[in-house]
mmCIF file of C-alpha atoms in Angstrom:
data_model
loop_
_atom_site.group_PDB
_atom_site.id
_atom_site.type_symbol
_atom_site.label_atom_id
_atom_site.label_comp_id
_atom_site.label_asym_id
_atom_site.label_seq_id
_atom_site.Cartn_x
_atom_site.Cartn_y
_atom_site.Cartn_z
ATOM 1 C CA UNK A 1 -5.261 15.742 -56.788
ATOM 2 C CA UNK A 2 -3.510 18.553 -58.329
ATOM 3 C CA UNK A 3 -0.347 16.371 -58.906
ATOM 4 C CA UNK A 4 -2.650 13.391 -60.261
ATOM 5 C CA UNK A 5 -4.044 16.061 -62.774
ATOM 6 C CA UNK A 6 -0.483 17.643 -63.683
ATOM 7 C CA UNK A 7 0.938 14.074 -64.535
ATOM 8 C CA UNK A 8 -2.003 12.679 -66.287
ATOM 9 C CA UNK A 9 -1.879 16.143 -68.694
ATOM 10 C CA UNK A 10 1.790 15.518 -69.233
ATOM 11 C CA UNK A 11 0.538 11.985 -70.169
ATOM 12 C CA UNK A 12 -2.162 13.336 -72.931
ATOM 13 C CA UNK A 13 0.955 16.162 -74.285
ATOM 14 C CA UNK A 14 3.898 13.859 -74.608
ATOM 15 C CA UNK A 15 1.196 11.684 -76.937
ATOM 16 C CA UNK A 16 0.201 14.325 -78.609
ATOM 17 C CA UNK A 17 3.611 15.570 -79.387
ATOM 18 C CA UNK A 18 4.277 12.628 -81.221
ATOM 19 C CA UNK A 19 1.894 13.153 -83.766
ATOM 20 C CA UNK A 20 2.249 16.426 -84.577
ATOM 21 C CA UNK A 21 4.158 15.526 -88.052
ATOM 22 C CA UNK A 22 1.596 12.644 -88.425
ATOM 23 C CA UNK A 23 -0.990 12.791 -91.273
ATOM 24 C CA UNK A 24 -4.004 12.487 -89.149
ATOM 25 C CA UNK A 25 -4.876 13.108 -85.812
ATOM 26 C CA UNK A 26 -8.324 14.203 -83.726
ATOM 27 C CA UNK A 27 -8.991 16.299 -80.426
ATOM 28 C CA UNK A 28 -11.832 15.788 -78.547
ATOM 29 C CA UNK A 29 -14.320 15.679 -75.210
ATOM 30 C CA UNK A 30 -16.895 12.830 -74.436
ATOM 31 C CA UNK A 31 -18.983 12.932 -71.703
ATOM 32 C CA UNK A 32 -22.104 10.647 -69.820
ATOM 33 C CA UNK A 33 -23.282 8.393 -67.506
ATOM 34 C CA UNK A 34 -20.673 5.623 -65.788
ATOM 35 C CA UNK A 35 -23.091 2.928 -64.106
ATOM 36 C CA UNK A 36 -20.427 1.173 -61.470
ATOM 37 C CA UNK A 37 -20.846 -1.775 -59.435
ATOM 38 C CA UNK A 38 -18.495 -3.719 -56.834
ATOM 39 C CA UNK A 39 -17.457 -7.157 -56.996
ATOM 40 C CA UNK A 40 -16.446 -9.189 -53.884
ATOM 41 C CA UNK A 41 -13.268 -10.827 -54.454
ATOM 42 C CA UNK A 42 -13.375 -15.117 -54.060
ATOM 43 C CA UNK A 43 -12.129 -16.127 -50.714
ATOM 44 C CA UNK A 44 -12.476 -12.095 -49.085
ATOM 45 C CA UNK A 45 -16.244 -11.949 -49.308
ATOM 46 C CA UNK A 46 -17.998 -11.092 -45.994
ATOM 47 C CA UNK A 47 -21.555 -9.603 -45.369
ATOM 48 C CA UNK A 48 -19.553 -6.047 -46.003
ATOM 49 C CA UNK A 49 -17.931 -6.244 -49.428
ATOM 50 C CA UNK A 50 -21.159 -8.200 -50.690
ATOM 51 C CA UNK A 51 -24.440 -7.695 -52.025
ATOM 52 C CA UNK A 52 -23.690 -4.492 -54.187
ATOM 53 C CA UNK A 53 -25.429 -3.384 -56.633
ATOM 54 C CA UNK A 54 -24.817 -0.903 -59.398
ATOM 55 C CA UNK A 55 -25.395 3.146 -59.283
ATOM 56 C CA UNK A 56 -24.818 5.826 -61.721
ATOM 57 C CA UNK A 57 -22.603 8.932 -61.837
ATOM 58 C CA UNK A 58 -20.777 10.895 -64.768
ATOM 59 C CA UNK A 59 -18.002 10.003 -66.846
ATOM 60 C CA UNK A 60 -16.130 12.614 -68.939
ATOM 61 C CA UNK A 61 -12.942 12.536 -70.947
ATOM 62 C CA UNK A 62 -10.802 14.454 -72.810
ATOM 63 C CA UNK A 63 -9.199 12.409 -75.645
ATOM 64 C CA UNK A 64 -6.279 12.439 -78.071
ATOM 65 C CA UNK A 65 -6.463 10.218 -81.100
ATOM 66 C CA UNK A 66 -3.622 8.993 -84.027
ATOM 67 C CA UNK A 67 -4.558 7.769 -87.218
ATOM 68 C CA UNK A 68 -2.104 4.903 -88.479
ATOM 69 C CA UNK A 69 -4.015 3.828 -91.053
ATOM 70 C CA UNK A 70 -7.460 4.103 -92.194
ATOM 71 C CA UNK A 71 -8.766 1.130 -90.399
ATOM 72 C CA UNK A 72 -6.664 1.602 -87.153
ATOM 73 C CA UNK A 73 -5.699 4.511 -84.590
ATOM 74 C CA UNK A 74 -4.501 4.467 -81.339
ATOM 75 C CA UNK A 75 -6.275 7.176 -78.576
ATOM 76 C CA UNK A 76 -5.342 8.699 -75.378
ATOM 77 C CA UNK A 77 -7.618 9.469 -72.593
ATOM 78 C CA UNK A 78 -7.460 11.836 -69.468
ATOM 79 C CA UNK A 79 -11.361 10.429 -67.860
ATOM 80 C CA UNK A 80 -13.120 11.314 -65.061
ATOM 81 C CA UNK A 81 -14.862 8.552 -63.926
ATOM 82 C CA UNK A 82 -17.216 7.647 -61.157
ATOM 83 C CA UNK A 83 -17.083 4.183 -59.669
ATOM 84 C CA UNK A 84 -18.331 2.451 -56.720
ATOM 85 C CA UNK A 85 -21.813 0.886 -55.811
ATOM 86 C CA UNK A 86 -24.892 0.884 -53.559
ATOM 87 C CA UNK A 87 -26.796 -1.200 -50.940
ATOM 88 C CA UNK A 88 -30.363 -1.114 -49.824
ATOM 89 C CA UNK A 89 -32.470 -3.209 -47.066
ATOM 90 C CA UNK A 90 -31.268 -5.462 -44.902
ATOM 91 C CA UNK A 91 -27.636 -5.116 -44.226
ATOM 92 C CA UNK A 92 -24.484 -5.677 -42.056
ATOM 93 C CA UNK A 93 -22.356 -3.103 -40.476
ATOM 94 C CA UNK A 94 -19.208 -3.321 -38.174
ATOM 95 C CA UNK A 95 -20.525 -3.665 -34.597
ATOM 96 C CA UNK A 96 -19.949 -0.241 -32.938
ATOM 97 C CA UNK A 97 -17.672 -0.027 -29.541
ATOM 98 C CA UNK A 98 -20.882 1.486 -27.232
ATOM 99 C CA UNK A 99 -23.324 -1.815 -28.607
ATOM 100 C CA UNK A 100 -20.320 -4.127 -28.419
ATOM 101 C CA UNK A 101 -20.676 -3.385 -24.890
ATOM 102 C CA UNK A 102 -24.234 -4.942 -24.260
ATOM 103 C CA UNK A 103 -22.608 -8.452 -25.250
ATOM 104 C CA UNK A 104 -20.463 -10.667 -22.015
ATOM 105 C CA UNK A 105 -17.191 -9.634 -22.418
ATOM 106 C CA UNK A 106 -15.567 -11.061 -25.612
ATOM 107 C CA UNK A 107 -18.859 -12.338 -27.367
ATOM 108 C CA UNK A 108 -19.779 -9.282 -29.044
ATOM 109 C CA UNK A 109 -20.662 -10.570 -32.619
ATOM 110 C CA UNK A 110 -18.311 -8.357 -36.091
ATOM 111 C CA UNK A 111 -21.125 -7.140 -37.413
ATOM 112 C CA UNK A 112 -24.882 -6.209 -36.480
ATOM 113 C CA UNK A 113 -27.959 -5.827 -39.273
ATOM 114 C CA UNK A 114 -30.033 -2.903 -39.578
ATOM 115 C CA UNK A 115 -32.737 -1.343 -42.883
ATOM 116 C CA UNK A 116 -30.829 1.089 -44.390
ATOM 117 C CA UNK A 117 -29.622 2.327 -47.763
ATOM 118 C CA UNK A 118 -25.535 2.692 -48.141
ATOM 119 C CA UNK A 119 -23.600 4.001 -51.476
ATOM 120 C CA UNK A 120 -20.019 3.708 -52.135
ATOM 121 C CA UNK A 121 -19.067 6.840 -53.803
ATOM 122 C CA UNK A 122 -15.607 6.661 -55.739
ATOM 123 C CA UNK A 123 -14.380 8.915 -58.466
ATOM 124 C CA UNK A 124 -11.026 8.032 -60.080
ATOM 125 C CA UNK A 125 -8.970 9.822 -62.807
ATOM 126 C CA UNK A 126 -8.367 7.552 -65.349
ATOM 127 C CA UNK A 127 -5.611 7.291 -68.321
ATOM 128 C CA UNK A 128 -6.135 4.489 -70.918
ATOM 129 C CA UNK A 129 -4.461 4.222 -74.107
ATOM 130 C CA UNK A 130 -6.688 2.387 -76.689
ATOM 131 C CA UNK A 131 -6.029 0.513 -79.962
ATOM 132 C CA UNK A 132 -9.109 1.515 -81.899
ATOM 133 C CA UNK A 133 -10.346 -0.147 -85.279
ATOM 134 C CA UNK A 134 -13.220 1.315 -87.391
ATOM 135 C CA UNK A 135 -14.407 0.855 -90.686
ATOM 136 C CA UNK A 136 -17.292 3.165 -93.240
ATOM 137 C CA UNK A 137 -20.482 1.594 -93.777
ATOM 138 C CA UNK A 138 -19.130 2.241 -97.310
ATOM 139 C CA UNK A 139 -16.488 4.272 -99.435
ATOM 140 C CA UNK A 140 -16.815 8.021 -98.610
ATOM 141 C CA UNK A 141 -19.573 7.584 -95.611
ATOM 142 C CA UNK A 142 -19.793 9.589 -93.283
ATOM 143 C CA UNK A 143 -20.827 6.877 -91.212
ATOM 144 C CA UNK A 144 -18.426 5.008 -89.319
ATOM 145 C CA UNK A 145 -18.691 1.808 -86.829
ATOM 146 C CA UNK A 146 -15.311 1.568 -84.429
ATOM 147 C CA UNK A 147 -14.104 -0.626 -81.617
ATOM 148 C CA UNK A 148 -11.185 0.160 -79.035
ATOM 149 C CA UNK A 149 -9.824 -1.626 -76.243
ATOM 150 C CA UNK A 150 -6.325 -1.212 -74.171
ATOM 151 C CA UNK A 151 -5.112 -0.633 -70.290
ATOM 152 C CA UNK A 152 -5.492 2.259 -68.013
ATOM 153 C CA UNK A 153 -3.824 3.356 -65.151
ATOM 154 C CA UNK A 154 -6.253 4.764 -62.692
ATOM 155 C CA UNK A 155 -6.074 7.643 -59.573
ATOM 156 C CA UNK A 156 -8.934 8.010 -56.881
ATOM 157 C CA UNK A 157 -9.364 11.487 -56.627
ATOM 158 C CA UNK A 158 -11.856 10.983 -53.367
ATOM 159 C CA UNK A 159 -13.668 8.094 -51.757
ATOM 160 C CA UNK A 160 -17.169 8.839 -49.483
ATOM 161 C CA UNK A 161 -19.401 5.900 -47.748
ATOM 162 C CA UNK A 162 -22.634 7.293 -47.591
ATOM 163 C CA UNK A 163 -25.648 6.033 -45.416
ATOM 164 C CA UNK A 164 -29.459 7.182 -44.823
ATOM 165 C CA UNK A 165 -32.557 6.554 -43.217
ATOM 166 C CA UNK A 166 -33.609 4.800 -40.125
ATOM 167 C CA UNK A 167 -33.884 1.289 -38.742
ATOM 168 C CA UNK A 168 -34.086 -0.327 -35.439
ATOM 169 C CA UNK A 169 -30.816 -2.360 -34.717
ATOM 170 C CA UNK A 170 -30.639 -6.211 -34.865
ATOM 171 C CA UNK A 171 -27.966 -8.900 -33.815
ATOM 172 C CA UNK A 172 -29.297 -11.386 -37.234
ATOM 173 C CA UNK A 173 -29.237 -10.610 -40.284
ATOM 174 C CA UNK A 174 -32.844 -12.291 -40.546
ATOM 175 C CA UNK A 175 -34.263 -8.951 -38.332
ATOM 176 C CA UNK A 176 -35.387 -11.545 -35.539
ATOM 177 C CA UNK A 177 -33.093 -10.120 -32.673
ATOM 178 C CA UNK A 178 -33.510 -6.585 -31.850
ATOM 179 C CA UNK A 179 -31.291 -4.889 -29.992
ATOM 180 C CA UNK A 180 -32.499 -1.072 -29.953
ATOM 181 C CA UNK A 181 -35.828 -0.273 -28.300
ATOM 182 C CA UNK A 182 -36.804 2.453 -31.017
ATOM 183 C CA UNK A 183 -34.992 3.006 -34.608
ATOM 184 C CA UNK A 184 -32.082 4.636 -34.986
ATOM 185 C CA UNK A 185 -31.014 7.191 -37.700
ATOM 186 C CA UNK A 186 -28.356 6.384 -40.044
ATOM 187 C CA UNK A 187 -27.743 9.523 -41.798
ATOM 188 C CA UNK A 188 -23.947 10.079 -42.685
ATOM 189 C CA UNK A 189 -21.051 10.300 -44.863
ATOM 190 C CA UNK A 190 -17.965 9.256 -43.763
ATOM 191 C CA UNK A 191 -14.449 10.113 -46.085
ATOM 192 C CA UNK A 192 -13.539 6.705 -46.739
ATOM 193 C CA UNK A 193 -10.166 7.783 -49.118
ATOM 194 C CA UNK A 194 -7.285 6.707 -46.561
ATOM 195 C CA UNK A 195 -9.034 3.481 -46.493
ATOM 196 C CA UNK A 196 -7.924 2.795 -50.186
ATOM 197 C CA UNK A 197 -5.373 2.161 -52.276
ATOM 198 C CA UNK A 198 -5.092 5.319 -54.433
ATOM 199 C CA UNK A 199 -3.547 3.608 -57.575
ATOM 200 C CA UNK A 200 -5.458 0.861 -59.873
ATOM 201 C CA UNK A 201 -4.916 -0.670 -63.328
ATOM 202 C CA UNK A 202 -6.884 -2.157 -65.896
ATOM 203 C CA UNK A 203 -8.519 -2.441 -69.315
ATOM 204 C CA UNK A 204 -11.284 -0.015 -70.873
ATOM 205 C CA UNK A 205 -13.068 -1.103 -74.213
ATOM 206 C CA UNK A 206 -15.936 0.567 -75.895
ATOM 207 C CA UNK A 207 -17.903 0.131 -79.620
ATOM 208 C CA UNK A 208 -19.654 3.410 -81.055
ATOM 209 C CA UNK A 209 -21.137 4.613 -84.425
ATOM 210 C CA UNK A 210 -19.309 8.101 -85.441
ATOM 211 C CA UNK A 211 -20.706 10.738 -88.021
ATOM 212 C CA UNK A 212 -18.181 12.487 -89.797
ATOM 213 C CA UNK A 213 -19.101 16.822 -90.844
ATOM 214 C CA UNK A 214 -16.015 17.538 -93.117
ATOM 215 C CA UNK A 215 -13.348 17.884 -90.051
ATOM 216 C CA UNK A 216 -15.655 17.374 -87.239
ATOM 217 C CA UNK A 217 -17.041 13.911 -86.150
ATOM 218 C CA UNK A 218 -19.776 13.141 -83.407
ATOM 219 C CA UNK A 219 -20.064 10.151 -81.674
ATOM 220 C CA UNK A 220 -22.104 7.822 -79.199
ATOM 221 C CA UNK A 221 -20.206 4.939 -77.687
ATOM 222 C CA UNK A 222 -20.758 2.129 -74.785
ATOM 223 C CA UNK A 223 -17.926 0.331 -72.872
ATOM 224 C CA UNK A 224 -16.847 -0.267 -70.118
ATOM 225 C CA UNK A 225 -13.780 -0.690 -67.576
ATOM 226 C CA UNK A 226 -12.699 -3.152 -65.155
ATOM 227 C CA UNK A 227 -10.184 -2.647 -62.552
ATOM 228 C CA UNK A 228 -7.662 -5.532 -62.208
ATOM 229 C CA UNK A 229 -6.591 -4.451 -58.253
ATOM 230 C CA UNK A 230 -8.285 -5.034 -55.182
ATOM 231 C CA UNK A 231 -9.807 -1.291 -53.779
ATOM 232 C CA UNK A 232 -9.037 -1.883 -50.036
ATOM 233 C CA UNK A 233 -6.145 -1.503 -48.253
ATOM 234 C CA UNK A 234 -6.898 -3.886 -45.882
ATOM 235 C CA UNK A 235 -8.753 -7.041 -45.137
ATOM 236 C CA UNK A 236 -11.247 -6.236 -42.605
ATOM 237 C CA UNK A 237 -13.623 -5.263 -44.919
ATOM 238 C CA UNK A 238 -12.985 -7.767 -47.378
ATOM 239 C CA UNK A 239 -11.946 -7.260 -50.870
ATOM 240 C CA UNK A 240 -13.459 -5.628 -53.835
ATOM 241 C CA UNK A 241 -13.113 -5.207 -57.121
ATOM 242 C CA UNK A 242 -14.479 -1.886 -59.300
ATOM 243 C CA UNK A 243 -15.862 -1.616 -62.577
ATOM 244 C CA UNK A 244 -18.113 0.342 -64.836
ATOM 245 C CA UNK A 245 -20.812 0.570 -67.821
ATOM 246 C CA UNK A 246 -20.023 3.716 -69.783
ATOM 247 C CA UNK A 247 -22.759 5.628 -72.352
ATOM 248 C CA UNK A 248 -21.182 8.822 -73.908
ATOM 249 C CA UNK A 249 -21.855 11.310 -77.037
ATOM 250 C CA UNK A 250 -18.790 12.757 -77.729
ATOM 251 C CA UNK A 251 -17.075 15.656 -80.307
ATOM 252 C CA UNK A 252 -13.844 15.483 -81.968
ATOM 253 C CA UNK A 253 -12.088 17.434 -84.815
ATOM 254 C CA UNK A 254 -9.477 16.330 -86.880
ATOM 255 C CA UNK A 255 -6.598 17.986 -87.966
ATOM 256 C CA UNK A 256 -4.185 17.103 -90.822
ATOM 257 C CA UNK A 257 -4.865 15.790 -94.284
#
């Protein structure tokens, strides 16, 4: 993590050091909500990578921007951002070895059903650079409407499944085959990390309204990002996909003429 951190700062400073003779250029922090989800990827879906739905987390940034022009700017991002998604009710989950062993040899089914509630907790730190175009509501406004888009490299920082509450155990996912005579608890968090790949790409684009206070500017945006490579490392729990809506207020101030 510490290494992921050190190169994504040398990132943000080798941008900024480009634009220390330009005529314009902002510092600045955002922060908010992310609200994730996971999306099973075509031919790898299975009753494991399926059926997500979204959750929320925070998303902060620390950003670098570069006035070209007064219509366009390109910006640099370190982000913290929290991905993943979350299940509840009826779901599957890989047959354990001590229940496998109440099936004839060799017919134990992949995966058995149980009521629970399961959340994929993944926080990345994330590097886009953005081409950004805004425009005043009118000459000398202080109001300001902007779009950005571009590509980000992405590092997961940590990776947890976690699981709660209590169900009885059943070999359909229908609930019509118990195989448990009382429920059992399903209270855990497992470090899912070395599971994962630990590198992703993609593209990040957002729209916000700024307000500009002489040097200062504040700023609420929404976006999101989308993550163009599969999460897993392997194929036994299928393949997913990871994305998220972003809502942030943010504060930046602007050096130069």
């Amino acid at each position: 993590m510490k290494k992921i951190l050190a190169w994504s700062l040398i990132v943000l400073t080798i941008f900024l050091s480009q634009i220390t003779n330009a005529q314009q250029f902002s510092l600045g922090a955002r922060g908010g909500i992310s609200i994730p989800n996971l999306s099973a990827s075509g031919s790898s879906q299975n009753p494991l990578n399926t059926g997500y739905k979204s959750r929320f987390g925070p998303d902060a940034a620390v950003t670098g921007e570069y006035s070209l022009s007064s219509l366009f700017s390109l910006e640099a991002m370190v982000e913290y951002s929290s991905q993943g998604g979350k299940k509840s009710g009826m779901q599957a989950f890989p047959t354990p070895a001590a229940m496998a062993a109440m099936f004839p040899a060799g017919q134990a089914p992949t995966y058995l059903y149980a009521n629970f509630k399961s959340e994929a907790k993944m926080n990345y730190l994330m590097v886009p650079i953005l081409a950004k175009f805004g425009w005043n509501f009118k000459n000398n406004s202080p109001l300001r409407v902007y779009v950005d888009a571009g590509p980000f490299a992405g590092f997961l920082l940590n990776a947890h499944q976690v699981t709660s509450g209590s169900s009885m155990v059943y070999a359909d996912a229908q609930g019509q085959q118990p195989l448990t005579p009382q429920p059992q608890s399903f209270d855990s968090t497992t470090n899912i990390k070395s599971q994962l790949n630990t590198f992703n790409f993609g593209v990040s684009a957002n729209v916000g309204l700024a307000y500009r206070i002489k040097k200062s500017k504040v700023c609420i945006e929404g976006g999101g990002n989308y993550g163009f490579l599969n999460i897993q490392k392997g194929t036994a729990n299928g393949k997913n996909n990871t994305g998220a809506g972003t809502v942030d207020i943010g504060y930046a101030y602007t050096f130069g003429k």
